[in-house]
Amino acid sequence: MATQGKESLDTVGPERRPARSGVGSEGLPAQNGHAAGVLTERPEVDPAAAALIQPEQAVRLRAVPYAFRNGRLLAAMLDPSDLEAADELSVSAGRPVQRVPIAPDVFSDLLRGVYGTTAAQMAARLGGAGGGEDDLVANLEAVETGDLHRMAEQPSLINLVNLIILEAIRARASDVHIEPFEKKLAVKYRVDGELVEQQPPPKHLQPAITSRIKIMGGMNIAERYAPQDGHITLRFEGRKIDIRVSTVPTLYGESVVMRILDKQAVQLDLATLGMREQDRREMQRLIDLPHGMVLVTGPTGSGKTTTLYAALTKLYDPALKIITIEDPVEYELAGVNQIPVNPKRGLTFASGLRSILRQDPDVIMVGEIRDGETAEIAVRAALTGHLIFSTLHTNTAPSAVGRLLDMGVEPFLLGSVLEGIIGQRLGRRLCPFCRTQIDLPEETRHRLSDAERALFTDGKAYRGAGCDKCDGSGLRGRLGFYEMLIVSGAVREAVSARRSERDLLRVAPASYQPMRRDGLAKAAAGETSVTEVLRATQDAEEGL
């Protein structure tokens, strides 16, 4: 099993020299562009000052020299208390340095503006240096383990990998894909659910990039022909970020996927996720229940776990014992006991759930019901006074009933414990900075029912025109399209009688609204586009 690697984008790099006396210890007084000595606006840059260090060094030291004053070099620093970084800067520049604190977002803009420091530009510089003892070869068979270590520890290579991760975080990416092909090494970021290809690094950097990521993730760089999993923990702009790393061997080398788990970037609030007020009230009623089962359904990547996390966050009370079993644990929830599934050591959803029941829990979250054994234990736990939350892979909320019955759960037991089922999809939000109103396209109008067309006042819809804030896509962020089936008395009877999905919908409460209708209402309000709704809900028919 892979060990956990711990890195920091703030500290990776060669060891620094001891502090010297050529470093000024005070910041600047408040003036234009400063607030209590902190740069809150991008300062005017003297090219001669900026040219005193290389872009890679600026990234590593988190410092940008930008002016001269009274014989000193003014350097904007993310961490002005880092004397070692200031000392190295002073030695490289050959003059005393005065440290000036700078806001993180201003520093990122300053760094890119002065040096054009992107992963693509750095990779191009590395790619241009061929030959010599530091040449990075592309023939994977010829690379020895010692060579991999040497290549992966080069300062410029370390900075390149750091920049790939940094730019992914800044772009709000959920995943970074590094894919090897015969003549190309592709780098892609998954942003708002869509893969966006980046400028590729040179192919001959492939073994070094892969090895560097494996070192950071505590993985075995000598093993290149078997899948591996790793974990990177780092700090970025003062917050903790976890990265799950997965590698698999392919025809042209190892494919690497890094899942970025940035808790601060995830909204764990039902309103922010896009749940309408009526559904939020029903959800609040469900999480206030003393016992029963609540399910969230949808395909992979539809945000089911995030919805459950939001529910648990809202539910949390020190007087309650809350335990989860997940595969894997994606985000740490304060005050909640979270158990990661580990099949290699015999810890499955079913065995873990049995053990949880001996821990005197009040609320249990089962990451996913995958088999009849887990389903049966979860149902019986709900019968014995526990509130159970879980997920299922089904297309709609009503179809979850049939899936559990097919797993072998007795209809009368399921009818007794089931309290509510939430179906959901994720769609992309329109960028609020460039959203414009348009006439509902004729081809789209034909795909809607009369009731759906009536949602669009005067036949108007919205689209994103594209701007700098959304990188020209017209889309920024995601929101959920939900349907909530509350198990009323009539629905409970239909479940116990093993009635069809169509029959369940016939007796569903008046509050039930299909997720496609929910999405179209949001499109009519300008939160998303009709195209996004139809794309996301195409496998979930409105009615049956």
Coordinates of C-alpha atoms in Angstrom, one line a residue:
M1 CA 0.0 0.0 0.0
A2 CA 1.3 3.4 -0.9
T3 CA 2.5 5.6 1.8
Q4 CA 1.3 9.2 2.2
G5 CA 3.4 11.9 0.8
K6 CA 3.4 15.4 2.3
E7 CA 4.5 18.3 0.2
S8 CA 3.9 22.0 0.2
L9 CA 3.9 24.2 -2.9
D10 CA 5.3 26.8 -0.6
T11 CA 8.4 24.9 0.4
V12 CA 9.4 22.5 -2.4
G13 CA 12.8 23.2 -3.8
P14 CA 16.5 23.1 -2.9
E15 CA 17.6 23.9 0.6
R16 CA 18.2 27.7 1.2
R17 CA 21.2 29.4 2.7
P18 CA 21.2 30.7 6.3
A19 CA 19.9 34.2 6.8
R20 CA 22.3 37.1 6.2
S21 CA 22.4 40.6 7.3
G22 CA 21.7 42.1 3.9
V23 CA 17.9 41.7 4.3
G24 CA 15.7 44.6 5.4
S25 CA 13.3 43.5 8.1
E26 CA 10.6 46.2 7.8
G27 CA 7.7 46.6 5.3
L28 CA 6.7 49.8 3.6
P29 CA 4.4 52.4 5.2
A30 CA 0.8 52.6 4.0
Q31 CA 0.6 54.5 0.7
N32 CA -0.9 54.0 -2.8
G33 CA -1.4 50.3 -3.4
H34 CA -0.7 49.5 0.2
A35 CA -2.9 48.7 3.2
A36 CA -1.1 48.7 6.5
G37 CA 2.1 48.0 4.6
V38 CA 0.5 45.2 2.4
L39 CA 0.4 45.6 -1.4
T40 CA -3.2 45.3 -2.4
E41 CA -2.7 46.6 -5.9
R42 CA -0.2 45.5 -8.5
P43 CA 2.8 47.9 -8.2
E44 CA 4.7 49.6 -11.0
V45 CA 7.6 47.3 -12.0
D46 CA 11.1 48.4 -12.9
P47 CA 12.2 45.8 -15.5
A48 CA 15.8 46.1 -14.3
A49 CA 14.7 44.9 -10.8
A50 CA 12.6 42.1 -12.1
A51 CA 15.4 40.8 -14.3
L52 CA 17.7 40.2 -11.3
I53 CA 16.2 36.7 -10.7
Q54 CA 14.9 33.9 -13.0
P55 CA 11.1 33.1 -13.2
E56 CA 11.7 29.7 -11.6
Q57 CA 13.4 31.4 -8.6
A58 CA 10.5 33.9 -8.2
V59 CA 8.0 31.0 -8.1
R60 CA 10.1 29.0 -5.5
L61 CA 10.9 32.0 -3.3
R62 CA 7.4 33.5 -3.7
A63 CA 9.0 36.8 -4.3
V64 CA 9.0 39.4 -7.1
P65 CA 11.6 42.2 -7.1
Y66 CA 9.9 45.3 -8.6
A67 CA 11.8 48.5 -7.7
F68 CA 14.9 50.1 -6.2
R69 CA 14.8 52.5 -3.2
N70 CA 17.6 54.0 -1.2
G71 CA 20.0 51.4 -2.4
R72 CA 17.7 48.5 -1.5
L73 CA 15.8 46.2 -3.8
L74 CA 12.1 46.2 -3.1
A75 CA 10.6 42.7 -3.3
A76 CA 6.9 41.8 -3.0
M77 CA 6.8 38.6 -0.9
L78 CA 3.9 36.3 0.0
D79 CA 5.6 35.5 3.3
P80 CA 7.9 38.5 4.3
S81 CA 8.9 36.6 7.4
D82 CA 10.7 34.0 5.3
L83 CA 14.2 35.2 6.0
E84 CA 15.9 32.4 4.1
A85 CA 14.0 33.3 0.9
A86 CA 14.8 37.0 1.3
D87 CA 18.5 36.1 1.9
E88 CA 18.7 34.0 -1.2
L89 CA 17.1 36.8 -3.2
S90 CA 19.6 39.3 -1.7
V91 CA 22.5 37.0 -2.7
S92 CA 21.2 36.4 -6.2
A93 CA 20.5 40.1 -6.8
G94 CA 23.8 41.3 -5.2
R95 CA 22.2 44.0 -3.0
P96 CA 20.1 44.4 0.2
V97 CA 16.5 43.5 0.0
Q98 CA 13.5 45.2 1.6
R99 CA 10.6 42.8 2.0
V100 CA 7.2 44.1 1.1
P101 CA 4.1 42.0 2.0
I102 CA 1.6 41.4 -0.8
A103 CA -1.9 40.0 -1.0
P104 CA -2.0 36.5 -2.5
D105 CA -4.3 37.3 -5.5
V106 CA -2.2 40.4 -6.3
F107 CA 1.0 38.3 -6.1
S108 CA -0.4 35.8 -8.6
D109 CA -1.3 38.5 -11.0
L110 CA 2.1 40.2 -10.5
L111 CA 4.0 37.0 -11.0
R112 CA 2.3 36.2 -14.3
G113 CA 2.4 39.8 -15.5
V114 CA 6.2 40.2 -14.9
Y115 CA 7.5 36.7 -15.9
G116 CA 4.7 35.2 -17.8
T117 CA 5.2 32.2 -15.6
T118 CA 2.9 29.5 -16.7
A119 CA 3.5 25.8 -16.8
A120 CA 3.5 25.9 -20.5
Q121 CA 6.2 28.6 -20.7
M122 CA 8.3 26.9 -18.1
A123 CA 8.0 23.5 -19.9
A124 CA 9.0 25.2 -23.2
R125 CA 12.1 26.6 -21.5
L126 CA 13.0 23.1 -20.1
G127 CA 12.2 21.5 -23.5
G128 CA 14.6 23.8 -25.2
A129 CA 17.6 22.6 -23.2
G130 CA 18.6 19.4 -25.0
G131 CA 21.9 17.5 -24.7
G132 CA 24.3 17.4 -21.8
E133 CA 24.2 15.3 -18.7
D134 CA 20.8 16.7 -17.7
D135 CA 19.1 15.7 -20.9
L136 CA 15.7 14.0 -20.1
V137 CA 15.3 11.1 -22.5
A138 CA 11.9 9.8 -23.8
N139 CA 12.8 6.1 -24.0
L140 CA 11.2 4.8 -20.9
E141 CA 12.8 1.4 -21.2
A142 CA 16.3 3.0 -21.0
V143 CA 15.6 5.1 -17.9
E144 CA 17.0 3.6 -14.7
T145 CA 15.5 4.2 -11.3
G146 CA 18.5 6.3 -10.3
D147 CA 18.0 8.5 -13.4
L148 CA 14.3 8.9 -12.5
H149 CA 15.2 10.2 -9.0
R150 CA 17.8 12.5 -10.5
M151 CA 15.4 13.9 -13.1
A152 CA 12.6 14.3 -10.6
E153 CA 14.7 16.3 -8.2
Q154 CA 15.9 18.9 -10.6
P155 CA 14.7 22.4 -9.3
S156 CA 13.3 23.4 -12.6
L157 CA 11.4 20.2 -13.0
I158 CA 10.0 20.5 -9.4
N159 CA 8.8 24.0 -10.3
L160 CA 7.2 22.8 -13.5
V161 CA 5.1 20.2 -11.6
N162 CA 4.3 22.7 -8.9
L163 CA 3.0 25.1 -11.6
I164 CA 0.9 22.4 -13.2
I165 CA -0.8 21.8 -9.8
L166 CA -1.0 25.6 -8.9
E167 CA -2.6 26.5 -12.2
A168 CA -5.1 23.7 -11.9
I169 CA -6.1 24.9 -8.4
R170 CA -6.4 28.5 -9.6
A171 CA -8.5 27.3 -12.6
R172 CA -10.9 25.6 -10.1
A173 CA -10.1 22.2 -11.6
S174 CA -11.3 19.1 -9.9
D175 CA -8.8 16.8 -11.7
V176 CA -5.5 17.0 -13.5
H177 CA -5.0 14.4 -16.3
I178 CA -1.5 13.6 -17.6
E179 CA -1.9 11.3 -20.6
P180 CA 1.0 9.8 -22.6
F181 CA 0.7 9.2 -26.3
E182 CA 3.2 8.1 -28.9
K183 CA 4.4 11.6 -29.8
K184 CA 2.7 13.8 -27.2
L185 CA 2.2 14.2 -23.4
A186 CA -1.2 15.7 -22.9
V187 CA -2.1 17.7 -19.8
K188 CA -5.8 18.4 -19.2
Y189 CA -7.7 20.1 -16.4
R190 CA -11.3 19.1 -15.6
V191 CA -13.1 22.4 -15.0
D192 CA -16.8 22.5 -14.2
G193 CA -17.1 18.8 -15.3
E194 CA -15.4 19.4 -18.7
L195 CA -11.8 18.4 -19.7
V196 CA -9.8 21.4 -21.0
E197 CA -6.5 20.6 -22.7
Q198 CA -3.5 22.7 -21.8
Q199 CA -0.4 23.5 -23.7
P200 CA 1.5 20.2 -23.6
P201 CA 5.0 19.9 -22.1
P202 CA 7.7 18.3 -24.3
K203 CA 7.4 14.6 -24.7
H204 CA 10.9 13.9 -23.4
L205 CA 9.9 15.3 -19.9
Q206 CA 7.3 12.5 -19.5
P207 CA 9.4 10.2 -17.2
A208 CA 10.6 13.1 -15.1
I209 CA 7.1 14.6 -14.6
T210 CA 5.6 11.2 -13.8
S211 CA 8.3 10.4 -11.3
R212 CA 8.1 13.8 -9.6
I213 CA 4.4 13.3 -9.0
K214 CA 5.0 9.8 -7.7
I215 CA 7.6 11.0 -5.3
M216 CA 5.2 13.7 -4.0
G217 CA 2.5 11.0 -3.6
G218 CA 4.8 8.6 -1.7
M219 CA 4.6 6.0 -4.5
N220 CA 7.2 3.6 -5.9
I221 CA 8.8 5.2 -8.9
A222 CA 10.6 2.0 -9.9
E223 CA 7.2 0.3 -10.5
R224 CA 6.0 1.4 -13.9
Y225 CA 3.9 -1.6 -15.0
A226 CA 1.3 -1.8 -12.3
P227 CA -1.4 0.6 -11.1
Q228 CA -0.6 2.6 -8.0
D229 CA -2.4 5.1 -5.7
G230 CA -0.9 7.9 -3.7
H231 CA -1.8 10.9 -1.7
I232 CA -0.3 14.4 -1.6
T233 CA -1.1 16.9 1.1
L234 CA -0.1 20.5 0.5
R235 CA -0.8 24.0 1.5
F236 CA -1.8 26.7 -1.0
E237 CA -2.4 30.3 0.0
G238 CA -2.9 29.3 3.6
R239 CA -5.3 26.5 3.1
K240 CA -4.9 22.7 3.2
I241 CA -5.5 20.8 -0.1
D242 CA -5.5 17.0 -0.5
I243 CA -4.7 15.4 -3.8
R244 CA -5.4 11.8 -4.6
V245 CA -3.0 10.4 -7.2
S246 CA -3.7 7.4 -9.5
T247 CA -1.4 5.9 -12.1
V248 CA -2.0 3.2 -14.6
P249 CA 0.3 1.7 -17.2
T250 CA -0.7 2.4 -20.8
L251 CA 0.9 1.7 -24.2
Y252 CA 3.1 4.7 -24.1
G253 CA 3.8 5.1 -20.4
E254 CA 1.9 5.8 -17.2
S255 CA -1.3 7.8 -17.2
V256 CA -1.6 10.0 -14.2
V257 CA -4.8 11.5 -12.7
M258 CA -4.7 13.8 -9.7
R259 CA -8.0 14.5 -8.0
I260 CA -7.9 17.9 -6.2
L261 CA -9.8 18.0 -3.0
D262 CA -10.1 21.6 -2.0
K263 CA -12.6 21.8 0.9
Q264 CA -12.8 25.6 0.7
A265 CA -13.7 25.5 -3.0
V266 CA -16.6 23.2 -2.3
Q267 CA -19.9 24.7 -1.2
L268 CA -21.5 22.6 1.5
D269 CA -24.7 24.6 1.7
L270 CA -27.9 23.3 0.1
A271 CA -29.0 26.7 -1.2
T272 CA -25.6 27.4 -2.8
L273 CA -25.7 23.9 -4.4
G274 CA -28.9 25.0 -6.2
M275 CA -31.7 23.3 -4.2
R276 CA -35.0 25.2 -4.4
E277 CA -36.5 26.5 -1.2
Q278 CA -39.3 24.0 -1.1
D279 CA -36.9 21.1 -1.5
R280 CA -34.6 22.6 1.2
R281 CA -37.6 22.6 3.6
E282 CA -38.3 19.0 2.8
M283 CA -34.6 18.1 3.2
Q284 CA -34.6 19.8 6.6
R285 CA -37.6 17.7 7.6
L286 CA -35.7 14.5 6.5
I287 CA -32.5 15.3 8.4
D288 CA -34.6 16.1 11.5
L289 CA -36.1 12.6 11.6
P290 CA -35.0 10.3 14.5
H291 CA -34.7 7.3 12.2
G292 CA -35.3 6.0 8.6
M293 CA -33.5 6.0 5.3
V294 CA -32.7 8.9 2.9
L295 CA -31.2 8.1 -0.5
V296 CA -29.5 10.3 -3.1
T297 CA -29.3 8.9 -6.6
G298 CA -27.6 9.8 -9.9
P299 CA -24.7 8.7 -12.1
T300 CA -21.0 9.1 -11.2
G301 CA -20.0 12.7 -10.9
S302 CA -23.5 14.1 -10.3
G303 CA -22.6 15.5 -6.9
K304 CA -24.3 12.9 -4.7
T305 CA -21.6 12.8 -2.0
T306 CA -21.5 16.6 -1.8
T307 CA -25.2 16.7 -1.2
L308 CA -24.9 14.2 1.6
Y309 CA -21.9 16.2 3.1
A310 CA -24.1 19.4 3.0
A311 CA -26.9 17.5 4.8
L312 CA -24.5 16.2 7.5
T313 CA -23.0 19.6 7.9
K314 CA -26.5 21.0 8.5
L315 CA -27.4 18.1 10.8
Y316 CA -24.3 18.2 12.9
D317 CA -24.9 18.5 16.7
P318 CA -22.3 17.6 19.4
A319 CA -25.2 15.6 21.0
L320 CA -25.3 13.2 18.0
K321 CA -22.9 10.4 17.1
I322 CA -22.4 10.7 13.3
I323 CA -20.3 8.0 11.5
T324 CA -19.7 7.7 7.8
I325 CA -18.1 4.9 5.7
E326 CA -16.8 6.1 2.4
D327 CA -14.8 5.0 -0.6
P328 CA -12.8 7.2 -0.3
V329 CA -13.2 9.9 2.3
E330 CA -13.3 13.0 0.0
Y331 CA -13.5 15.8 2.6
E332 CA -13.0 15.9 6.3
L333 CA -16.1 17.0 8.2
A334 CA -15.7 18.5 11.7
G335 CA -17.1 16.4 14.4
V336 CA -17.9 13.5 12.2
N337 CA -16.2 10.0 12.5
Q338 CA -15.3 9.1 8.9
I339 CA -14.1 5.6 7.9
P340 CA -12.4 4.9 4.6
V341 CA -13.2 1.6 2.9
N342 CA -10.2 -0.7 2.6
P343 CA -11.1 -4.0 0.9
K344 CA -7.5 -5.2 1.0
R345 CA -7.7 -5.4 4.7
G346 CA -11.3 -6.7 4.8
L347 CA -13.0 -3.4 5.4
T348 CA -15.9 -3.3 3.0
F349 CA -19.1 -1.3 3.1
A350 CA -20.9 -4.3 4.6
S351 CA -18.3 -5.3 7.2
G352 CA -17.7 -1.6 8.1
L353 CA -21.5 -1.0 8.5
R354 CA -21.8 -4.0 10.9
S355 CA -18.9 -2.6 13.0
I356 CA -20.4 0.9 13.0
L357 CA -23.6 -0.4 14.5
R358 CA -21.6 -1.5 17.5
Q359 CA -20.4 2.1 17.9
D360 CA -23.7 3.5 19.3
P361 CA -24.3 5.8 16.3
D362 CA -27.3 8.1 15.9
V363 CA -26.7 8.9 12.2
I364 CA -24.8 6.8 9.6
M365 CA -23.8 7.7 6.1
V366 CA -23.0 4.8 3.8
G367 CA -21.0 6.2 0.8
E368 CA -22.8 3.9 -1.7
I369 CA -25.1 0.8 -1.5
R370 CA -23.5 -1.5 -4.1
D371 CA -24.8 -4.9 -3.1
G372 CA -27.6 -6.8 -1.5
E373 CA -25.7 -7.4 1.8
T374 CA -25.0 -3.7 2.3
A375 CA -28.6 -2.8 1.4
E376 CA -30.0 -5.4 3.8
I377 CA -27.8 -4.2 6.7
A378 CA -28.6 -0.5 6.0
V379 CA -32.4 -1.2 6.0
R380 CA -32.2 -3.2 9.2
A381 CA -30.2 -0.4 10.8
A382 CA -32.9 2.1 9.9
L383 CA -35.5 -0.2 11.4
T384 CA -33.6 -0.3 14.7
G385 CA -33.6 3.4 15.3
H386 CA -30.8 4.9 13.2
L387 CA -31.0 7.6 10.5
I388 CA -29.3 6.3 7.4
F389 CA -28.0 8.3 4.5
S390 CA -26.7 6.7 1.4
T391 CA -26.3 6.9 -2.4
L392 CA -27.4 4.7 -5.3
H393 CA -26.4 4.7 -9.0
T394 CA -29.9 5.1 -10.7
N395 CA -31.1 7.6 -13.2
T396 CA -34.1 8.9 -11.3
A397 CA -35.3 9.1 -7.7
P398 CA -38.3 6.6 -8.3
S399 CA -36.0 4.0 -9.9
A400 CA -34.0 3.7 -6.7
V401 CA -36.9 1.6 -5.2
G402 CA -36.7 -1.0 -8.0
R403 CA -32.9 -1.2 -7.7
L404 CA -33.1 -2.0 -3.9
L405 CA -35.8 -4.5 -4.5
D406 CA -33.7 -6.2 -7.2
M407 CA -30.8 -6.4 -4.7
G408 CA -33.1 -8.6 -2.5
V409 CA -34.5 -6.1 0.0
E410 CA -37.9 -7.2 1.2
P411 CA -40.6 -4.7 -0.1
F412 CA -42.4 -4.4 3.2
L413 CA -39.1 -3.6 5.0
L414 CA -38.1 -1.0 2.4
G415 CA -41.6 0.5 2.6
S416 CA -41.2 0.7 6.4
V417 CA -37.9 2.6 6.5
L418 CA -37.7 4.7 3.3
E419 CA -38.4 8.4 4.0
G420 CA -37.1 10.3 0.9
I421 CA -35.2 9.9 -2.3
I422 CA -33.3 12.7 -4.0
G423 CA -32.3 12.5 -7.7
Q424 CA -29.8 14.9 -9.1
R425 CA -27.5 16.0 -11.9
L426 CA -24.9 18.7 -12.2
G427 CA -25.0 21.4 -14.9
R428 CA -22.8 24.4 -15.5
R429 CA -23.8 27.9 -14.4
L430 CA -23.9 30.8 -16.7
C431 CA -21.1 33.3 -16.0
P432 CA -22.8 36.2 -14.1
F433 CA -20.5 38.7 -15.7
C434 CA -21.4 38.1 -19.3
R435 CA -24.9 36.5 -19.1
T436 CA -27.2 37.9 -21.8
Q437 CA -30.9 37.3 -22.6
I438 CA -31.8 35.7 -25.9
D439 CA -34.9 34.4 -27.7
L440 CA -35.5 30.7 -27.0
P441 CA -33.9 29.0 -30.0
E442 CA -36.5 27.3 -32.3
E443 CA -34.8 24.0 -32.3
T444 CA -34.8 24.0 -28.5
R445 CA -38.4 25.1 -28.3
H446 CA -39.4 21.9 -30.2
R447 CA -37.7 19.7 -27.6
L448 CA -39.8 21.1 -24.8
S449 CA -43.3 20.3 -23.8
D450 CA -46.0 23.0 -23.6
A451 CA -45.7 23.1 -19.8
E452 CA -41.9 23.4 -20.1
R453 CA -42.1 26.2 -22.7
A454 CA -44.5 28.1 -20.4
L455 CA -41.6 28.5 -17.9
F456 CA -39.8 30.9 -20.3
T457 CA -41.6 34.3 -20.0
D458 CA -42.0 35.9 -23.4
G459 CA -40.0 33.1 -25.0
K460 CA -36.8 34.5 -23.5
A461 CA -33.8 32.4 -22.3
Y462 CA -30.1 33.2 -21.5
R463 CA -26.6 32.4 -22.7
G464 CA -23.1 33.3 -21.7
A465 CA -21.4 35.6 -24.2
G466 CA -17.9 34.8 -22.9
C467 CA -15.5 37.2 -21.1
D468 CA -12.2 37.3 -19.2
K469 CA -13.9 36.0 -16.0
C470 CA -14.9 32.7 -17.6
D471 CA -12.0 32.4 -20.1
G472 CA -14.4 33.0 -22.9
S473 CA -16.6 30.0 -22.2
G474 CA -19.7 31.9 -20.9
L475 CA -19.9 29.3 -18.0
R476 CA -18.5 29.5 -14.5
G477 CA -19.2 27.0 -11.7
R478 CA -21.9 24.3 -11.4
L479 CA -25.2 23.9 -9.8
G480 CA -27.5 21.0 -9.2
F481 CA -30.8 20.0 -10.8
Y482 CA -32.9 18.1 -8.3
E483 CA -36.0 16.0 -7.9
M484 CA -37.2 15.0 -4.4
L485 CA -39.6 12.1 -3.9
I486 CA -41.0 12.2 -0.3
V487 CA -42.3 8.9 0.8
S488 CA -45.9 9.7 1.7
G489 CA -48.4 7.1 2.9
A490 CA -49.5 6.3 -0.7
V491 CA -45.9 6.0 -1.9
R492 CA -45.1 3.7 1.1
E493 CA -48.0 1.4 0.2
A494 CA -46.9 1.3 -3.4
V495 CA -43.3 0.4 -2.3
S496 CA -44.6 -2.3 0.0
A497 CA -46.8 -3.7 -2.8
R498 CA -43.8 -3.7 -5.2
R499 CA -45.6 -1.5 -7.6
S500 CA -44.0 -0.1 -10.8
E501 CA -42.0 3.1 -11.1
R502 CA -44.8 4.6 -13.1
D503 CA -47.3 3.8 -10.3
L504 CA -44.9 5.4 -7.8
L505 CA -45.0 8.6 -9.8
R506 CA -48.8 8.5 -10.0
V507 CA -49.1 8.6 -6.2
A508 CA -46.1 10.9 -5.6
P509 CA -46.9 14.0 -3.5
A510 CA -47.7 17.2 -5.4
S511 CA -44.4 18.7 -4.3
Y512 CA -42.5 16.2 -6.6
Q513 CA -40.9 17.9 -9.6
P514 CA -38.7 16.0 -12.1
M515 CA -35.1 17.2 -12.2
R516 CA -35.5 18.3 -15.8
R517 CA -38.3 20.7 -14.9
D518 CA -36.2 22.0 -12.0
G519 CA -33.3 22.6 -14.4
L520 CA -35.5 24.4 -16.9
A521 CA -36.9 26.6 -14.2
K522 CA -33.3 27.6 -13.4
A523 CA -32.6 28.2 -17.1
A524 CA -35.6 30.5 -17.3
A525 CA -34.2 32.4 -14.3
G526 CA -30.9 32.8 -16.0
E527 CA -28.8 30.6 -13.7
T528 CA -28.0 28.1 -16.5
S529 CA -28.7 27.5 -20.2
V530 CA -31.4 25.3 -21.7
T531 CA -28.7 23.4 -23.5
E532 CA -27.0 22.5 -20.2
V533 CA -30.2 21.3 -18.7
L534 CA -31.1 19.1 -21.7
R535 CA -27.5 17.7 -21.8
A536 CA -27.4 16.9 -18.1
T537 CA -30.9 15.3 -17.8
Q538 CA -31.1 13.5 -21.2
D539 CA -31.1 10.1 -19.4
A540 CA -33.8 11.1 -17.0
E541 CA -37.2 11.4 -18.7
E542 CA -39.9 13.7 -17.5
G543 CA -42.6 11.3 -16.4
L544 CA -42.9 7.8 -17.7

